[in-house]
GROMACS .gro file of C-alpha atoms in nm:
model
  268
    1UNK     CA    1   4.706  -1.876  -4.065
    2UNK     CA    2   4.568  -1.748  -4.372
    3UNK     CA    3   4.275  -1.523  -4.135
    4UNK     CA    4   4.607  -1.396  -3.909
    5UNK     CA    5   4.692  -1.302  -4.320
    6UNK     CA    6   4.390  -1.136  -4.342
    7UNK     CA    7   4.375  -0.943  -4.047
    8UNK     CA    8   4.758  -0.821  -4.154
    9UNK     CA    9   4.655  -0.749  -4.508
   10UNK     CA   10   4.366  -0.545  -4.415
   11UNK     CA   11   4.570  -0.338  -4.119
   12UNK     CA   12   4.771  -0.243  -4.363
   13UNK     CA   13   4.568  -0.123  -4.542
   14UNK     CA   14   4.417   0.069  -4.336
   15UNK     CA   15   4.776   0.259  -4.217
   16UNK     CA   16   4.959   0.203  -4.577
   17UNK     CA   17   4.655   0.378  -4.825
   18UNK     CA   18   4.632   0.661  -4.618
   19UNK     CA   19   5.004   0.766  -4.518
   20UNK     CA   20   5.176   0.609  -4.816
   21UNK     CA   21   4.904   0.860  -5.023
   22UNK     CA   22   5.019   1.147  -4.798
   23UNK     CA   23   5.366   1.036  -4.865
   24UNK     CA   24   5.360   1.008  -5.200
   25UNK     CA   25   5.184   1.347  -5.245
   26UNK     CA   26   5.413   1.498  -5.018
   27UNK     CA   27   5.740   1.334  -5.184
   28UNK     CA   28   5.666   1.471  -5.557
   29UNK     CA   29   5.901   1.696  -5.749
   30UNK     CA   30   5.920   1.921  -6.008
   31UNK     CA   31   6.225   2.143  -6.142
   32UNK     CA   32   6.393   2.028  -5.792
   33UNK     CA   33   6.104   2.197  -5.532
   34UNK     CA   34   5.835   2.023  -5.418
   35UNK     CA   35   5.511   1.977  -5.660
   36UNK     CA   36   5.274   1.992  -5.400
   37UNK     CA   37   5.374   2.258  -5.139
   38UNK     CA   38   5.202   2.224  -4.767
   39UNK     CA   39   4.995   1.924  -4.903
   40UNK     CA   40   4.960   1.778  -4.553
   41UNK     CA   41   4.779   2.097  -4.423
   42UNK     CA   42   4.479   1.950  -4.607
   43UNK     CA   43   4.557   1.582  -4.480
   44UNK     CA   44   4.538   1.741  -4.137
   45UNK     CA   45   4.224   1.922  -4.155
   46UNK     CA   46   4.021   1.594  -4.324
   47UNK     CA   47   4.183   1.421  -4.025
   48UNK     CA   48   3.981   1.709  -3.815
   49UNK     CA   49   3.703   1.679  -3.979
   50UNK     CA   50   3.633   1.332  -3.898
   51UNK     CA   51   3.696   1.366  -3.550
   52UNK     CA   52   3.455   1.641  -3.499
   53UNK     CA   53   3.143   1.549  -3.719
   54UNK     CA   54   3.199   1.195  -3.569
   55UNK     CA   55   3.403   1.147  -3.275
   56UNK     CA   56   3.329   1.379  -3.116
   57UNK     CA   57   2.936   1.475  -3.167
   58UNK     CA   58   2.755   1.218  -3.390
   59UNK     CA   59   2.916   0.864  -3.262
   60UNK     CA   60   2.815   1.027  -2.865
   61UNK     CA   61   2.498   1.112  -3.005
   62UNK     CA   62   2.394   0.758  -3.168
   63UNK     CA   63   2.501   0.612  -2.865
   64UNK     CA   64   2.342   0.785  -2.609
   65UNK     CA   65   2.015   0.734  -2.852
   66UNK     CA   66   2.045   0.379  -2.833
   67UNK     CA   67   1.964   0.369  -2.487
   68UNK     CA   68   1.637   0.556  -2.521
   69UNK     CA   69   1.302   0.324  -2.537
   70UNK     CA   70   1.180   0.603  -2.690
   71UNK     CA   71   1.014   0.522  -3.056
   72UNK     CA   72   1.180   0.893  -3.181
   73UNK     CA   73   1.522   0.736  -3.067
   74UNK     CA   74   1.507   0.401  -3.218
   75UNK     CA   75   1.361   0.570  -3.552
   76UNK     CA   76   1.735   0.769  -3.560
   77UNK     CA   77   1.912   0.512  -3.486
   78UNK     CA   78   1.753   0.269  -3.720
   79UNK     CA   79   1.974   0.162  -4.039
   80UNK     CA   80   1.832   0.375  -4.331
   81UNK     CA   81   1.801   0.732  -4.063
   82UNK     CA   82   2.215   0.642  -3.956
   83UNK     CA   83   2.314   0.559  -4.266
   84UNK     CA   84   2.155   0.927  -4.386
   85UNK     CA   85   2.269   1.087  -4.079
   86UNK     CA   86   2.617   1.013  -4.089
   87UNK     CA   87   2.660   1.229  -4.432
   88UNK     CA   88   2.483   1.485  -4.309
   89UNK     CA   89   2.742   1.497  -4.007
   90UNK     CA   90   3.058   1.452  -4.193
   91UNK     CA   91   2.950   1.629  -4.498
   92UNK     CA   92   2.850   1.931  -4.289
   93UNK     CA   93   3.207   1.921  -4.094
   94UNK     CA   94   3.383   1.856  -4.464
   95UNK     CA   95   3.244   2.207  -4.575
   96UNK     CA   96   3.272   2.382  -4.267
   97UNK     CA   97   3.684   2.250  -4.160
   98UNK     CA   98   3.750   2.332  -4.534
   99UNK     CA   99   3.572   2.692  -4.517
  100UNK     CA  100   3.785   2.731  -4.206
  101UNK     CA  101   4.101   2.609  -4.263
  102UNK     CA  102   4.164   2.583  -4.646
  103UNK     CA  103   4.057   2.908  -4.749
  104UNK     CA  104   4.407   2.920  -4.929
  105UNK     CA  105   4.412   2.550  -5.066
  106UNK     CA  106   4.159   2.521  -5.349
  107UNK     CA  107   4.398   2.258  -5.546
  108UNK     CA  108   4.252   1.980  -5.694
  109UNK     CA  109   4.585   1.771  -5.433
  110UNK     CA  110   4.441   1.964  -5.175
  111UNK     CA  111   4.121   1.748  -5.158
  112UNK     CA  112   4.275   1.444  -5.245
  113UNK     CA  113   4.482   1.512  -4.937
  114UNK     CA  114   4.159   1.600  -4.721
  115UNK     CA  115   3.982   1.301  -4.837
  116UNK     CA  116   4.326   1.101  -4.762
  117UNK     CA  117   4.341   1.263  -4.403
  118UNK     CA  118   3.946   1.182  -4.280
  119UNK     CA  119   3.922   0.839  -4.459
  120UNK     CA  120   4.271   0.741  -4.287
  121UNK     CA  121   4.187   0.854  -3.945
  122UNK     CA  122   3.831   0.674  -3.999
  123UNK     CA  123   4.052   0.385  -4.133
  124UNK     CA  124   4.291   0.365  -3.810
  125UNK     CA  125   4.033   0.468  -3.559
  126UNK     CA  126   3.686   0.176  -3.668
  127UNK     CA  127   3.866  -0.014  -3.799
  128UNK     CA  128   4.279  -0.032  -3.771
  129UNK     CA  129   4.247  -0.028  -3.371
  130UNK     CA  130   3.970  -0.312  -3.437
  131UNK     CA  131   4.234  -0.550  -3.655
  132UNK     CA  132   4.525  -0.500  -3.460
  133UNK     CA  133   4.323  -0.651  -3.137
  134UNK     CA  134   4.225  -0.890  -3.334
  135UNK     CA  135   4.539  -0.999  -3.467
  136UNK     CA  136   4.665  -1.025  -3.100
  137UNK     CA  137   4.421  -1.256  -2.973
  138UNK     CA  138   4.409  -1.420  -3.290
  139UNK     CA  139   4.833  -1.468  -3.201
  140UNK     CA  140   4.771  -1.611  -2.961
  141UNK     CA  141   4.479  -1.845  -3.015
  142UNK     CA  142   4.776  -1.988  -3.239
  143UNK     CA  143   5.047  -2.010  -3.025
  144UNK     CA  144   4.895  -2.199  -2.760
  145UNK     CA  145   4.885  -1.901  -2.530
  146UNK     CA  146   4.518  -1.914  -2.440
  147UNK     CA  147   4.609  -1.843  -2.049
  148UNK     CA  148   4.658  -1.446  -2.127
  149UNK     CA  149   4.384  -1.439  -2.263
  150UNK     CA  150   4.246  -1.494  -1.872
  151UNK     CA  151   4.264  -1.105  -1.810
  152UNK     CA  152   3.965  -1.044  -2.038
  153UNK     CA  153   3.677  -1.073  -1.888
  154UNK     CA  154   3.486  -1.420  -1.990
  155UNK     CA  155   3.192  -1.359  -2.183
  156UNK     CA  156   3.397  -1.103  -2.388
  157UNK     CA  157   3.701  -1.327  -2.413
  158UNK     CA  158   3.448  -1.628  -2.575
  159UNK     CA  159   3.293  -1.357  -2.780
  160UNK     CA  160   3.640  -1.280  -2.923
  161UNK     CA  161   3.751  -1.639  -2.953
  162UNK     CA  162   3.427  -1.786  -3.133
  163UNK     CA  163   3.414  -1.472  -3.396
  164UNK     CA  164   3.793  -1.536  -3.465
  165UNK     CA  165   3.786  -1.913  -3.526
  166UNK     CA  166   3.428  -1.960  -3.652
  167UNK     CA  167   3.495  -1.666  -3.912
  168UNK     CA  168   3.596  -1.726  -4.300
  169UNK     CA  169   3.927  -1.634  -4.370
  170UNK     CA  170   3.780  -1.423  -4.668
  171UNK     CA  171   3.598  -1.167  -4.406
  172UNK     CA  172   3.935  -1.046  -4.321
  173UNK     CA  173   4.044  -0.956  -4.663
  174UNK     CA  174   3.669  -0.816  -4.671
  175UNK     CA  175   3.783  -0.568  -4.427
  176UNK     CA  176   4.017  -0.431  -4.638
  177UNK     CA  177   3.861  -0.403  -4.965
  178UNK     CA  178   3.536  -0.196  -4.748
  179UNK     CA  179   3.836   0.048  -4.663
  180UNK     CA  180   3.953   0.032  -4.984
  181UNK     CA  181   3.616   0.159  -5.126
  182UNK     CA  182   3.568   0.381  -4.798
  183UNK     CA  183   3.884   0.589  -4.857
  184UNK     CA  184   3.771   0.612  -5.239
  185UNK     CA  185   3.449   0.768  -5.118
  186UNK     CA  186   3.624   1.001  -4.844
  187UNK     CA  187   3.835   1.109  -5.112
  188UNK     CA  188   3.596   1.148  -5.403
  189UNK     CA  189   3.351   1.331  -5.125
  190UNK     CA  190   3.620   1.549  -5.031
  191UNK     CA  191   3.692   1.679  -5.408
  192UNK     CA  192   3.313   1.731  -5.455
  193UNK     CA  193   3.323   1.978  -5.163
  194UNK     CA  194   3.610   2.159  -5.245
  195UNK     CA  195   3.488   2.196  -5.577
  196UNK     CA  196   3.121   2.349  -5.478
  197UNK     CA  197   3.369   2.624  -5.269
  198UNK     CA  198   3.576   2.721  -5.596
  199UNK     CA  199   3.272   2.744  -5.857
  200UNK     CA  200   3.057   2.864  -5.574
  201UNK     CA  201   2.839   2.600  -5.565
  202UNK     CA  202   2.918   2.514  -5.148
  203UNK     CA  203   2.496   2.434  -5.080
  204UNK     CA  204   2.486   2.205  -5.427
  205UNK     CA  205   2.808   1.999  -5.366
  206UNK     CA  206   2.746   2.004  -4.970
  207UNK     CA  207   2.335   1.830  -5.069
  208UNK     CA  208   2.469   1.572  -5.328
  209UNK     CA  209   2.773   1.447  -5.105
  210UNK     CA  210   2.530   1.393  -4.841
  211UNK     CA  211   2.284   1.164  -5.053
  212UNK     CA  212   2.589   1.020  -5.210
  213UNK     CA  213   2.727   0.933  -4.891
  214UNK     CA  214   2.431   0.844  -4.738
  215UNK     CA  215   2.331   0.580  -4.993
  216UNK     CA  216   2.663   0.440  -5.013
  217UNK     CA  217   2.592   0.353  -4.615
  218UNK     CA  218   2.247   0.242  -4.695
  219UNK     CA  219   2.376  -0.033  -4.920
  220UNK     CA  220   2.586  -0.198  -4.717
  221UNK     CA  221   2.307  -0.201  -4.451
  222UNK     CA  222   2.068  -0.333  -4.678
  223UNK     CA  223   2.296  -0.585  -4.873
  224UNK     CA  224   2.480  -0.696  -4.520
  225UNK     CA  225   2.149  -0.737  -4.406
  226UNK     CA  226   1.975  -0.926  -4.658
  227UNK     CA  227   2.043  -1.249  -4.550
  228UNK     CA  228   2.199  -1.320  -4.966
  229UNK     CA  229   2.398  -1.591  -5.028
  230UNK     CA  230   2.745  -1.438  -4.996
  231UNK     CA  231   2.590  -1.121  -4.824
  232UNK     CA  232   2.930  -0.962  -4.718
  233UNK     CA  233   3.137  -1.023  -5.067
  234UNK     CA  234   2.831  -0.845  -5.238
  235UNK     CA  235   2.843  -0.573  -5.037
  236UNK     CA  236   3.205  -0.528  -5.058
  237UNK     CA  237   3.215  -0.557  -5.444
  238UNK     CA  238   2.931  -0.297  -5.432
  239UNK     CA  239   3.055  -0.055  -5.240
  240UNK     CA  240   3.396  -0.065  -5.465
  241UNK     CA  241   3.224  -0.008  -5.777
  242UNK     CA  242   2.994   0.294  -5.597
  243UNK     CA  243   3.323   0.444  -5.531
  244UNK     CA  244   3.489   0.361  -5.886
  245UNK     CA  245   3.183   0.534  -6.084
  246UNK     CA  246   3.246   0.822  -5.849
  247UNK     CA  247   3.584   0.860  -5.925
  248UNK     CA  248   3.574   0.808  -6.300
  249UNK     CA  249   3.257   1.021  -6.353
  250UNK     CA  250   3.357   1.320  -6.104
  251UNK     CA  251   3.649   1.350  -5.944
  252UNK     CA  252   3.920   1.262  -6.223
  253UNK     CA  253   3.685   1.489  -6.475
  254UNK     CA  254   3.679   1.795  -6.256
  255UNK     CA  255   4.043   1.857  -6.196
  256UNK     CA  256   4.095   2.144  -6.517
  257UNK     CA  257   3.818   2.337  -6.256
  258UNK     CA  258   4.051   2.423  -6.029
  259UNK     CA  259   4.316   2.617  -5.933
  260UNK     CA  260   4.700   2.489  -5.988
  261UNK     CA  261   4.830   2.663  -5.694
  262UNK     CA  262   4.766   2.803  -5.344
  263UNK     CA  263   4.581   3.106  -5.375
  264UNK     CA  264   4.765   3.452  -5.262
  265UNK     CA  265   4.687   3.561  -4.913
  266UNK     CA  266   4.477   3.871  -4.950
  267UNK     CA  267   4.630   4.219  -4.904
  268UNK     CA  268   4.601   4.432  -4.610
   0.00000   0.00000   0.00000
């Protein structure tokens, strides 16, 4: 019961960080109107970024490299190259969706809803999809109904069954402090971007979010990896506090540097 718990807890907070941000964001007033005006055009585009720098080009990519024998291939797709790799895709589709489609929204919101939109999607998509399986099987593991669990086919249906009961309860409430810290990051990132664009910094923010990023991956490979007592709670607790210095050295610091409202459209 208390890993059917977990897997609840962490779901959650996967679907409940993201929207109940948006919500909240999207909810505020001042003087009766709203405080934050077309906030969710940001969430929306971070949600778009995420699908294109990963979806749909770099995930296709890293999988059709892992077929290849070829030593080239298995040096990209090796943990310290992917863990670089993937900020150099998302950061790149960060700067370019906002370049394209926030051109208007400079606000410090309007990264905090970007970094919102692509951690959530990333959230729902790796990891939400991922828990909400498991919870099923997991179900009904519990309830005795092991004979629908016949349509899977059998080496994946043991797979399932033996990570579910053989795992600690505390890897499922693991899942949901990673997100926790991921979303952080996403968000963080997302404000470091937007705020290269309005000082006109774009090719300073766009390098350090990529090494930031980048090393934030390569220490939960290496800590996940390390074979450490406790390997996964140190690499959750890490990965928190990376995201925590972020947020308390950058992001909350930069917000007099930009603009309090959506910028005019120009004149024709």
């Amino acid at each position: 019961m208390a890993s059917i718990v977990g897997m609840v807890v962490s779901l959650l907070i996967c679907l409940v960080l993201p929207l109940g941000g948006l919500l909240w964001l999207v909810t505020r007033r001042e003087g009766g109107v709203r405080k934050y005006p077309k906030v969710g055009r940001a969430f929306a585009a971070g949600m778009l970024a995420f699908v294109l720098s990963q979806v749909l080009t770099r995930i296709p990519l890293m999988t059709w490299l892992s077929t290849q024998d070829a030593p080239w291939a298995q040096w990209l797709v090796s943990g310290p190259v992917a863990s670089f790799s993937a900020g150099l895709f998302e950061e790149t589709g960060r700067l370019l969706v906002m370049l394209w489609l926030l051109r208007r929204f400079h606000r410090w919101v309007d990264g905090i809803s970007f970094g919102l939109g692509h951690g959530g999607i990333e959230a729902i998509l790796l990891v939400g999809l991922t828990q909400l399986f498991s919870l099923a099987i997991a179900l009904l593991i519990n309830t005795g109904q092991t004979a629908a669990l016949g349509q899977l086919p059998a080496a994946t249906r043991d797979q399932v069954v033996t990570a579910l009961t053989d795992s600690s309860p505390l890897q499922f409430y693991l899942v949901g402090v990673e997100r926790i810290a991921a979303i952080g990051l996403h968000v963080g990132l997302s404000v470091l971007i937007l705020w290269g664009i309005v000082v006109g910094r774009r090719a300073f923010a766009w390098l350090i979010a990529v090494l930031i990023h980048g090393v934030f991956n390569l220490v939960a490979v290496t800590l996940t990896s390390s074979g450490l007592p406790n390997a996964t709670l140190l690499t959750e607790c890490a990965l928190l506090v990376m995201a925590i210095v972020l947020w308390a050295v950058f992001v909350l610091r930069c917000r007099p540097r930009f603009p309090v409202d959506i910028q005019p459209a120009p004149a024709r």
